[in-house]
Amino acid sequence: MTDPLEQSTVTAPHTEPDHTDHPEPQEASPEPNGQPTYDLLAQFLHWLMAVLIVAMLFLGAAMIGTIGNYGVLLSIHRTVGLAILALAVIRVANRLLRHAPAPAAALPRAERLAAAASELTLYLLFLIQPLIGWALVSASGMPVRLAGGLRLPALAPESARLYAALHLTHTWLAYLLLALFTAHMCAVLWHTLALHDGLLRRMLPPREPALLPDTDRLEIAADDHPAPVTLLGPLRPPVRVDGRGGAEVGDMGQHEGSDVGSLRDGANLLHRRM
């Protein structure tokens, strides 16, 4: 017996892949402050030297409060100091070849002058302080040895009076470096946490711009193999089974009221004959 309701499967027509240009990402808006940044080499040298200077300050404090490991700490102190001197030379050369970005226009003139003066003083200390330490060791009559056994030539003749003067100068310059370094850190924290003017971004690598889709050019590409779409198929006309066991297809409009009864009678007749 045929079911009066059948489902037919209709497959969407095959559509060729869309070869049109796909939407290209567009860059998000730039930094809100719009401030230029230092070049990558200047940023690398800045942060590397900052780490080494902090290490030097801790080494200096440890050398004052220790006796047993004084020789090891002194060797590390000399090595780090020489590394700061070499990096300072590279940093000054890079600064002369590549100009620093202009200061923010919102900074008061007095603050800009103070920042320039402290920066110049720090550069001088980066160059002078290691050289004074080198000469200090030379004036003491001890060989200038670095970590690993590398020996450097003497910068000054052996002299007790010169040694005392250089030692005093080296100590006071270390205090000055600590004060300027602390003031620099406080100023950066103030601008970053209180003013939120993006000053620290000048010494950080540029952030990757966010990629946004171009909504004006978005298109939906057709799938290469569309899935079959199952739809409710058209209804077949009702089937009427007569008394002789035959079946005929009736008109949908003429047999609308008696199709269910005819189906029931036909089913019973077929069951008895089987």
mmCIF file of C-alpha atoms in Angstrom, residues 28 31 201 205-211:
data_model
loop_
_atom_site.group_PDB
_atom_site.id
_atom_site.type_symbol
_atom_site.label_atom_id
_atom_site.label_comp_id
_atom_site.label_asym_id
_atom_site.label_seq_id
_atom_site.Cartn_x
_atom_site.Cartn_y
_atom_site.Cartn_z
ATOM 1 C CA ALA A 28 42.423 49.680 13.256
ATOM 2 C CA GLU A 31 47.363 54.893 19.095
ATOM 3 C CA ARG A 201 54.752 53.891 24.777
ATOM 4 C CA PRO A 205 57.735 48.235 20.559
ATOM 5 C CA PRO A 206 54.742 49.186 18.434
ATOM 6 C CA ARG A 207 51.673 47.089 19.050
ATOM 7 C CA GLU A 208 50.255 45.020 16.239
ATOM 8 C CA PRO A 209 47.232 46.802 14.759
ATOM 9 C CA ALA A 210 43.953 45.037 15.196
ATOM 10 C CA LEU A 211 42.619 43.601 11.974
#
